[in-house]
XYZ file of C-alpha atoms in Angstrom:
665
model
C 185.997 98.046 154.235
C 183.552 98.686 151.451
C 182.787 102.052 152.891
C 186.420 103.104 152.800
C 187.191 101.786 149.341
C 184.019 103.206 147.907
C 184.942 106.643 149.181
C 188.103 106.847 147.103
C 188.202 108.570 143.766
C 189.440 106.575 140.739
C 192.569 108.728 140.618
C 193.278 108.036 144.267
C 192.798 104.318 143.716
C 195.341 104.433 140.889
C 197.778 106.250 143.138
C 197.461 103.606 145.838
C 199.272 100.881 143.925
C 201.765 98.688 145.748
C 204.671 101.093 145.942
C 207.762 100.552 148.046
C 209.563 103.727 149.048
C 212.490 103.593 151.452
C 212.353 106.083 154.310
C 215.954 107.141 154.433
C 216.942 108.558 157.846
C 217.506 106.493 160.932
C 215.859 106.774 164.306
C 216.258 110.035 166.181
C 219.226 110.340 168.417
C 217.481 110.767 171.715
C 215.774 107.964 173.497
C 212.116 107.362 174.193
C 210.520 110.478 175.539
C 207.024 109.569 176.544
C 203.994 111.727 175.867
C 205.824 115.049 176.198
C 205.975 115.750 172.470
C 205.540 118.641 170.153
C 202.584 118.938 167.802
C 204.146 119.115 164.328
C 202.918 120.577 161.110
C 201.511 119.173 157.903
C 198.530 117.622 156.195
C 196.562 114.424 156.646
C 193.973 112.318 154.928
C 191.790 109.569 156.167
C 190.305 106.189 155.853
C 187.423 104.160 157.093
C 186.955 104.816 160.738
C 185.153 103.513 163.767
C 187.658 101.886 166.064
C 185.724 98.783 167.034
C 183.233 98.385 164.210
C 185.894 98.408 161.500
C 187.987 95.817 163.234
C 184.989 93.527 163.547
C 184.239 93.928 159.867
C 187.743 92.799 159.002
C 187.527 89.712 161.144
C 190.373 90.777 163.379
C 189.417 88.160 165.963
C 190.892 85.525 163.668
C 194.476 86.671 164.147
C 196.755 87.917 166.888
C 198.087 91.402 166.077
C 200.847 91.185 168.661
C 202.057 87.872 167.266
C 202.014 89.232 163.735
C 204.044 92.251 164.811
C 206.512 90.094 166.725
C 207.084 88.019 163.595
C 207.760 91.123 161.560
C 210.123 92.717 164.067
C 212.027 89.473 164.538
C 212.506 89.087 160.799
C 210.359 85.974 160.403
C 207.684 87.651 158.335
C 207.651 89.676 155.134
C 207.063 93.406 154.941
C 203.300 93.926 154.370
C 202.662 93.804 150.643
C 198.973 94.720 150.740
C 196.789 97.147 152.645
C 195.090 94.240 154.447
C 198.483 93.060 155.759
C 199.341 96.587 156.807
C 196.021 96.992 158.660
C 196.712 93.932 160.783
C 200.207 95.080 161.719
C 199.542 98.751 162.377
C 196.784 98.279 164.973
C 199.106 96.799 167.661
C 201.529 99.694 167.076
C 198.749 102.153 167.933
C 197.521 100.057 170.879
C 201.015 99.898 172.330
C 201.489 103.638 171.895
C 198.260 104.358 173.782
C 199.561 102.127 176.581
C 203.124 103.468 176.817
C 202.996 106.981 175.363
C 206.386 106.267 173.766
C 206.461 108.172 170.473
C 209.963 107.003 169.587
C 209.063 103.333 169.949
C 205.931 103.748 167.840
C 207.915 105.605 165.170
C 210.525 102.847 165.135
C 207.896 100.124 164.737
C 206.108 102.050 161.992
C 209.396 102.531 160.170
C 210.036 98.783 160.472
C 206.833 98.097 158.544
C 208.454 99.837 155.580
C 205.192 100.292 153.637
C 205.251 104.072 153.258
C 202.554 103.977 150.577
C 200.013 102.833 153.209
C 200.814 105.443 155.871
C 197.637 107.361 155.047
C 195.845 104.429 156.702
C 197.924 104.908 159.851
C 196.698 108.527 160.034
C 193.115 107.441 159.603
C 193.339 104.492 161.988
C 195.138 106.407 164.734
C 192.463 109.122 164.788
C 189.500 106.761 164.443
C 190.741 104.638 167.370
C 191.400 107.736 169.491
C 187.924 109.134 168.750
C 186.363 106.179 170.548
C 188.566 106.636 173.638
C 189.275 109.191 176.361
C 190.753 112.683 176.038
C 194.152 111.289 176.980
C 194.282 109.133 173.834
C 192.927 111.958 171.669
C 195.707 114.246 172.874
C 198.265 111.488 172.333
C 197.014 110.942 168.779
C 197.463 114.632 167.932
C 200.947 114.614 169.407
C 201.860 111.457 167.481
C 200.808 112.962 164.141
C 202.850 116.070 164.815
C 205.842 114.007 165.898
C 205.867 111.751 162.836
C 205.359 114.403 160.189
C 208.970 115.293 159.516
C 210.242 111.725 159.420
C 207.490 109.372 158.271
C 204.292 111.187 157.356
C 204.519 113.479 154.338
C 201.961 116.184 153.595
C 200.167 114.077 150.966
C 199.707 111.052 153.233
C 198.580 113.288 156.090
C 195.990 115.073 153.925
C 194.854 111.761 152.457
C 194.237 110.277 155.890
C 192.141 113.242 157.057
C 190.218 113.321 153.785
C 189.267 109.668 154.166
C 188.027 110.354 157.695
C 185.787 113.130 156.392
C 184.427 110.858 153.671
C 183.411 108.238 156.240
C 181.985 110.524 158.942
C 178.570 108.898 158.469
C 180.004 105.500 159.403
C 181.893 106.931 162.358
C 178.748 108.542 163.729
C 177.075 105.137 164.057
C 179.523 104.071 166.800
C 180.638 107.483 168.089
C 177.669 109.781 168.811
C 179.797 112.958 168.991
C 181.967 111.981 166.000
C 181.300 115.249 164.149
C 182.539 117.457 166.997
C 185.485 115.207 167.876
C 186.700 115.015 164.280
C 186.242 118.790 163.964
C 188.570 119.251 166.935
C 191.142 116.908 165.385
C 191.097 118.954 162.179
C 191.284 122.262 164.041
C 194.161 120.913 166.148
C 195.981 119.782 163.008
C 195.641 123.291 161.550
C 196.842 124.901 164.787
C 199.780 122.476 164.940
C 200.459 123.291 161.265
C 200.261 119.715 160.071
C 197.283 120.684 157.890
C 197.234 123.957 155.932
C 194.116 126.122 156.406
C 193.374 125.749 152.687
C 192.704 122.054 153.335
C 189.242 122.936 154.663
C 188.293 124.729 151.451
C 189.694 122.037 149.201
C 188.109 119.210 151.180
C 184.707 120.900 151.150
C 184.821 121.150 147.356
C 185.330 117.367 147.134
C 182.517 116.379 149.496
C 178.751 116.282 148.808
C 177.178 119.442 150.223
C 174.756 117.456 152.381
C 177.384 115.103 153.821
C 178.406 114.979 157.464
C 181.990 115.548 156.342
C 181.028 119.080 155.295
C 179.346 119.514 158.688
C 182.642 118.548 160.358
C 184.484 121.200 158.376
C 181.881 123.829 159.275
C 182.165 123.015 162.988
C 185.972 123.073 162.816
C 185.968 126.480 161.143
C 183.150 128.259 163.000
C 183.350 126.737 166.489
C 187.100 126.379 166.808
C 189.299 128.096 164.219
C 187.233 131.318 164.148
C 186.865 131.594 167.927
C 188.862 134.201 169.894
C 192.186 132.789 171.110
C 191.356 129.672 169.105
C 194.892 128.229 169.239
C 194.888 128.153 173.045
C 191.325 126.825 173.092
C 192.102 123.969 170.717
C 195.404 123.023 172.365
C 193.744 122.765 175.772
C 190.710 120.858 174.512
C 192.171 117.481 175.536
C 194.647 118.685 178.139
C 197.240 119.799 175.613
C 198.396 122.660 177.809
C 200.649 120.224 179.697
C 202.771 119.779 176.574
C 204.942 122.040 174.466
C 203.101 123.979 171.812
C 204.666 124.579 168.434
C 205.244 128.266 169.111
C 206.734 127.572 172.537
C 209.192 125.092 171.032
C 210.186 127.537 168.293
C 210.856 130.263 170.880
C 212.991 127.906 172.967
C 215.023 126.920 169.902
C 215.479 130.566 168.919
C 216.692 131.457 172.421
C 219.120 128.513 172.503
C 220.665 129.566 169.185
C 220.937 133.243 170.122
C 222.616 132.383 173.412
C 224.995 130.065 171.566
C 226.000 132.791 169.097
C 226.717 135.142 172.010
C 228.669 132.628 174.096
C 230.103 130.231 171.518
C 229.601 127.397 174.018
C 228.844 124.360 171.846
C 228.475 121.917 174.748
C 225.893 124.130 176.447
C 223.941 124.439 173.187
C 223.979 120.645 172.770
C 222.738 120.208 176.331
C 219.847 122.628 175.782
C 218.858 121.005 172.478
C 218.941 117.581 174.108
C 216.832 118.792 177.049
C 214.097 119.916 174.673
C 213.310 116.230 174.166
C 212.068 116.900 170.616
C 214.326 114.932 168.244
C 211.570 114.787 165.623
C 211.584 118.615 165.555
C 215.333 119.079 165.059
C 214.735 120.215 161.478
C 213.471 123.439 163.098
C 216.839 123.796 164.860
C 218.610 123.441 161.510
C 216.247 125.847 159.768
C 216.506 128.574 162.402
C 220.277 128.160 162.666
C 220.658 128.650 158.907
C 218.377 131.699 158.920
C 220.378 133.249 161.767
C 223.537 132.603 159.757
C 222.007 134.400 156.770
C 220.772 137.342 158.852
C 224.134 137.681 160.607
C 226.903 136.468 158.233
C 229.571 136.899 160.924
C 227.891 134.085 162.883
C 228.198 131.564 160.037
C 231.387 129.863 161.320
C 229.697 129.198 164.666
C 226.490 128.012 162.987
C 228.375 125.609 160.711
C 230.373 124.300 163.672
C 227.207 123.664 165.704
C 225.443 121.816 162.894
C 228.495 119.807 161.849
C 229.309 118.616 165.381
C 225.670 117.910 166.285
C 225.369 115.743 163.160
C 228.681 113.966 163.751
C 227.691 113.265 167.362
C 224.283 111.879 166.406
C 222.346 114.605 168.202
C 220.673 115.726 164.971
C 220.005 112.989 162.417
C 220.968 113.361 158.745
C 217.285 113.174 157.859
C 216.489 116.156 160.096
C 219.450 118.104 158.670
C 218.238 117.492 155.119
C 214.679 118.559 156.005
C 215.968 121.725 157.678
C 217.923 122.697 154.563
C 214.893 121.872 152.425
C 212.644 124.161 154.441
C 215.065 127.052 154.051
C 215.459 126.353 150.313
C 211.674 126.497 149.919
C 211.426 129.887 151.639
C 214.592 131.558 150.331
C 212.583 133.834 148.023
C 210.585 135.178 150.974
C 213.753 135.558 153.031
C 215.214 137.675 150.244
C 212.680 140.403 151.103
C 214.438 140.928 154.455
C 217.897 139.661 153.508
C 218.570 140.695 149.877
C 221.576 138.368 149.588
C 219.721 135.389 151.103
C 220.156 133.203 148.007
C 223.914 133.753 147.857
C 224.320 133.249 151.605
C 222.245 130.056 151.549
C 224.277 128.671 148.637
C 227.437 129.341 150.633
C 226.109 127.470 153.669
C 224.883 124.647 151.436
C 228.258 124.271 149.733
C 230.050 124.232 153.091
C 227.723 121.539 154.479
C 228.239 119.308 151.442
C 232.001 119.828 151.240
C 232.387 119.031 154.951
C 230.396 115.824 154.467
C 227.495 116.336 156.888
C 224.892 116.974 154.166
C 224.366 114.480 151.342
C 225.736 115.740 148.018
C 222.523 114.666 146.245
C 220.725 117.502 148.022
C 222.442 120.106 145.846
C 220.885 118.596 142.714
C 217.365 119.118 143.980
C 218.154 122.450 145.618
C 219.431 123.801 142.327
C 216.373 122.713 140.289
C 217.067 125.190 137.545
C 217.232 128.032 140.066
C 220.137 129.602 138.191
C 218.041 129.830 135.053
C 215.036 131.206 136.884
C 216.966 133.806 138.863
C 219.237 134.970 136.045
C 216.572 137.146 134.460
C 213.637 137.295 136.840
C 211.736 139.981 135.002
C 211.998 138.158 131.677
C 210.808 134.933 133.289
C 207.895 136.765 134.872
C 206.819 138.159 131.503
C 207.194 134.727 129.905
C 204.984 133.131 132.561
C 202.284 135.740 131.963
C 202.415 135.309 128.184
C 202.487 131.523 128.368
C 199.524 131.604 130.764
C 197.473 133.473 128.156
C 198.579 131.056 125.418
C 197.554 128.043 127.524
C 194.172 129.570 128.360
C 193.495 130.202 124.653
C 194.507 126.638 123.809
C 192.057 125.199 126.339
C 189.311 127.255 124.689
C 190.219 126.631 121.035
C 191.903 123.191 121.091
C 194.156 124.549 118.295
C 197.582 122.911 118.627
C 199.182 124.562 115.539
C 198.099 128.012 116.752
C 199.630 127.389 120.179
C 202.887 126.248 118.595
C 203.004 129.386 116.450
C 202.359 131.575 119.495
C 205.090 129.813 121.446
C 207.535 130.209 118.565
C 206.790 133.932 118.434
C 207.955 134.288 122.038
C 211.416 133.091 120.891
C 212.361 131.795 124.327
C 213.315 128.124 123.881
C 215.399 128.350 127.058
C 212.108 128.552 128.987
C 210.469 125.477 127.465
C 210.676 123.672 130.807
C 208.854 126.548 132.507
C 206.094 126.365 129.890
C 205.654 122.635 130.511
C 205.426 123.206 134.258
C 202.850 125.958 133.728
C 200.815 123.830 131.302
C 200.510 120.836 133.607
C 199.976 122.904 136.759
C 197.063 124.745 135.132
C 195.642 121.490 133.721
C 195.811 119.708 137.094
C 193.474 122.291 138.593
C 190.921 121.835 135.774
C 188.700 119.079 134.439
C 189.667 115.873 132.634
C 189.171 117.550 129.248
C 192.007 120.008 129.907
C 194.233 117.284 131.362
C 193.760 115.213 128.212
C 194.432 118.294 126.053
C 197.646 118.972 127.983
C 198.913 115.444 127.347
C 198.012 115.653 123.642
C 199.786 119.015 123.387
C 202.867 117.649 125.118
C 203.023 114.848 122.554
C 202.930 117.416 119.736
C 205.505 119.703 121.351
C 207.917 116.809 121.897
C 208.826 116.767 118.208
C 207.896 120.266 117.059
C 209.687 122.349 119.686
C 210.702 120.568 122.886
C 213.716 118.332 123.387
C 213.650 115.393 125.791
C 215.881 117.463 128.064
C 213.303 120.297 128.104
C 210.551 117.854 129.043
C 212.602 116.200 131.771
C 213.523 119.577 133.259
C 209.881 120.625 133.257
C 208.812 117.480 135.102
C 211.705 117.845 137.564
C 210.558 121.385 138.370
C 207.005 120.108 138.869
C 208.120 117.272 141.116
C 210.369 119.484 143.219
C 207.401 121.707 144.030
C 204.936 118.810 144.424
C 204.399 119.349 148.157
C 203.528 123.016 147.659
C 201.236 122.189 144.735
C 199.413 119.645 146.908
C 198.358 122.441 149.276
C 196.191 123.878 146.489
C 195.427 120.741 144.459
C 194.530 117.873 146.788
C 195.234 115.086 144.287
C 198.335 116.746 142.791
C 200.802 113.858 143.410
C 198.544 111.209 141.862
C 197.583 113.496 138.960
C 201.237 114.280 138.319
C 202.059 110.561 138.386
C 199.434 110.062 135.670
C 200.949 112.849 133.549
C 204.361 111.182 133.859
C 202.988 107.746 133.005
C 201.000 109.152 130.083
C 204.153 110.837 128.737
C 205.816 107.408 128.631
C 202.793 105.779 126.965
C 202.757 108.564 124.347
C 206.540 108.035 123.901
C 207.277 111.618 124.896
C 209.579 110.039 127.490
C 211.053 106.560 127.759
C 210.985 104.537 131.003
C 214.693 105.164 131.553
C 213.954 108.899 131.739
C 211.976 108.280 134.936
C 215.133 106.974 136.599
C 217.044 110.043 135.412
C 214.321 112.332 136.770
C 214.257 110.498 140.093
C 218.032 110.891 140.481
C 217.576 114.690 140.455
C 215.093 114.614 143.354
C 215.670 114.373 147.078
C 215.334 110.804 148.348
C 211.984 110.143 150.068
C 210.561 113.478 148.916
C 207.002 113.802 147.621
C 208.384 114.199 144.090
C 210.451 111.033 144.364
C 207.415 109.100 145.576
C 205.370 110.486 142.674
C 207.906 109.086 140.180
C 207.560 105.699 141.864
C 203.770 105.966 141.565
C 204.195 106.544 137.825
C 206.530 103.555 137.525
C 204.037 101.394 139.413
C 201.210 102.467 137.097
C 203.319 101.612 134.050
C 204.277 98.219 135.469
C 200.658 97.133 135.989
C 198.894 94.806 133.555
C 197.169 96.574 130.658
C 198.763 99.813 131.837
C 198.686 101.340 128.351
C 194.930 100.954 128.116
C 194.204 102.316 131.579
C 196.578 105.250 131.357
C 195.363 106.219 127.880
C 191.814 106.249 129.278
C 192.614 108.007 132.552
C 191.186 111.339 131.324
C 189.003 110.012 128.513
C 191.819 110.149 125.960
C 190.890 109.763 122.286
C 187.974 107.385 121.829
C 188.756 105.480 124.988
C 190.045 102.489 123.020
C 192.815 100.393 124.410
C 196.173 100.956 122.750
C 196.153 97.433 121.375
C 192.659 97.968 119.922
C 193.839 101.117 118.159
C 196.904 99.341 116.765
C 194.718 96.485 115.544
C 192.365 98.882 113.749
C 195.319 100.633 112.101
C 196.738 97.302 110.904
C 193.373 96.253 109.437
C 192.753 99.515 107.577
C 196.259 99.356 106.041
C 195.704 95.731 105.089
C 192.416 96.550 103.365
C 193.930 99.523 101.579
C 196.950 97.503 100.469
C 194.715 94.847 98.883
C 193.077 97.311 96.531
C 191.224 99.651 98.823
C 190.202 103.226 98.124
C 192.590 106.052 99.049
C 189.789 108.352 100.223
C 188.236 105.605 102.320
C 191.594 104.846 103.988
C 192.018 108.530 104.900
C 188.488 108.586 106.326
C 189.218 105.500 108.448
C 192.313 107.198 109.874
C 190.219 110.283 110.587
C 187.546 108.148 112.268
C 190.100 106.758 114.703
C 189.867 110.123 116.472
C 193.398 109.793 117.849
C 195.533 112.396 116.025
C 198.232 112.172 118.692
C 198.574 108.457 117.826
C 198.987 108.921 114.051
C 202.689 108.187 114.345
C 201.549 104.555 114.716
C 199.843 104.819 111.304
C 203.113 106.063 109.772
C 205.159 103.366 111.471
C 202.894 100.499 110.437
C 202.527 101.910 106.899
C 206.304 101.974 106.408
C 206.653 98.407 107.684
C 203.891 97.264 105.301
C 205.630 99.058 102.423
C 208.889 97.242 103.219
C 207.257 93.852 103.616
C 204.496 93.731 100.982
C 206.363 94.991 97.932
C 203.598 97.545 97.329
C 205.429 100.601 98.482
C 204.096 102.996 95.831
C 200.530 102.602 97.060
C 201.489 103.025 100.728
C 203.638 106.081 100.024
C 200.734 107.574 98.090
C 198.566 107.172 101.214
C 201.145 108.930 103.364
C 201.414 111.725 100.797
C 197.628 112.158 100.795
C 197.439 112.206 104.597
C 200.251 114.754 104.810
C 198.790 116.901 102.060
C 195.396 117.037 103.779
C 196.984 117.845 107.136
C 195.579 114.613 108.512
C 199.060 113.552 109.652
C 201.213 116.426 110.899
C 204.930 116.765 110.291
C 205.701 115.928 113.927
C 203.597 112.733 113.814
C 205.190 111.818 110.476
C 208.681 112.382 111.899
C 207.813 110.418 115.025
C 206.618 107.468 112.919
C 209.830 107.432 110.872
C 211.877 107.725 114.073
C 210.139 104.697 115.587
C 210.862 102.611 112.496
C 214.478 103.717 112.595
C 214.774 102.633 116.237
C 213.441 99.160 115.364
C 215.481 98.552 112.207
C 217.754 95.976 113.825
C 214.722 93.797 114.612
C 213.087 94.431 111.234
C 216.189 93.231 109.379
C 215.628 89.741 110.823
C 212.352 89.476 108.868
C 213.040 91.920 106.032
C 216.709 91.591 105.007
C 216.748 94.777 102.913
C 214.859 96.871 105.495
C 217.844 99.189 106.014
C 218.128 100.054 102.321
C 214.379 100.532 101.880
C 214.143 102.760 104.914
C 216.970 104.918 103.572
C 215.057 105.333 100.311
C 211.851 106.228 102.199
C 213.680 108.870 104.243
C 215.176 110.361 101.071
C 211.735 110.551 99.434
C 210.075 111.948 102.584
C 212.790 114.584 102.943
C 212.318 115.668 99.344
C 208.565 116.017 99.850
C 208.916 117.942 103.130
C 207.334 115.328 105.366
C 210.101 115.286 107.961
C 211.613 117.689 110.434
C 215.238 118.536 109.754
C 216.355 116.781 112.941
C 215.482 113.344 111.545
C 216.108 114.104 107.879
C 219.713 115.082 108.613
C 220.395 112.305 111.122
C 222.769 109.534 109.962
């Protein structure tokens, strides 16, 4: 266990908090097809390894896995709340699958566990147990991963499971002499089955020590398997896979079924052929290819809509598979437009029909839209804006000059694209070092009062979250990094916790983006979350939020009892947290109300503003926070309302405040 935990990065550990994410769709319509299953596509990550050695280390002899699972299935036990609980319950699921070959039963039992946040361990455990067995189990493991991708295993969990396997190759090799070659085949097979993107090899190599056996695995996978002539056939037959459908074979069968249906119009025959495929976990491909055919041949749309509506109503294709099929088309509609210029319009028409007829959830349209109207309305202008904003962001990361960036952004005169700028800023920062990530969060705090509305910021995060799965193909830790950006935005009061619920409502249920929002909420709910999140990228001086607040209170106290104005300014400067100076303003105003020494405090604020030590946005933010807490302040300071009004009037006259707050009632 130590080996697996030690292999995780701090960011990954943060992301693995106890999240509960519901899975949404029900079990596939067709019954238990045994081992005849299609290798799916997507990414995987890994964990510990070594089938037998790991179990011994965890003391598995002290409990009965089958009894534990029986308790869970029969409702006499709680859903696993910790990874240790999940470990004990997932092993019998894998053992039973190796005995029966029933993918549907295994999927049902895994869904019953309900702990989606731990599914990366299932990926790791399934492969590590198969590595120590015969070719039959290895082939079954590959088929299982492909089968579960669309319903239970998202791209992030898949990649995470494989990554953890690579990190613990040394441990695996102790019990499995040919572990390097076997794991290389698993990775090559995952790429061939399209459950791992080819870029995973490059990204994983960059995260592993050059001398590690994990890098050796990647080299073997690439040179011995993926670069070999006819590599797909070679890899699929490695463990006897030629007896099963390949991905390409399944796609061709689906294409032929749909073309024959469009020619004949025989719905019953099409249903029979789809059912005979025996691939309910791959029905999203049926939906995707049906929609594309409808876009390529608009006259076939009535037949396509009829087929999908009736197959959903009859339970042949689950609602979860329908939603995933629409999602896959939505993600590729820009590419489709190269061959079908009106693809976007045609897809919107099919989408509207599906929602209005009730066989696609209405919430899907919210995520499918995702500001597409804004982005498509003036594509060339957006393209130019992205290029310009990219240059501005690069200059900011070099100069660390927030005012200069704000001036440059104002010169573009495109406030309607603020959300696009935010997406660009965080995407670029995620692929850089902690310094740039911290700078991005500090900049976002400044922009939140200078230029960006809360709506702009929410839209930007929604756009980021809707493309989270694609981003994860290039940035391995993208979901956990994005969760930290969201949590940090709340800590910095750029967003409020309620905004996370609003953002989540605009995302598809059970999507990677939705899970990322839940990660952020989990991080914020943890003890001392403010301290940890503020330090996640080395923010400020690394002090805890409470420490910083305490220092601010003490320096104001000392100044208020006859301290030196210059010394007080120097103390504020020494804090080294300019993005947190709104706390200085807030506490100073409260002291001025409570201590009857307002002239001295206001003189300090004037000095700080005059020197540029406290910016207008931080000053405005401090006043805004006092305004929000006036109802509570009145309980201790009866005339707080009147005093605050006088402070606002003075601050407005001296130019401390932005017009938005100065003019607010």
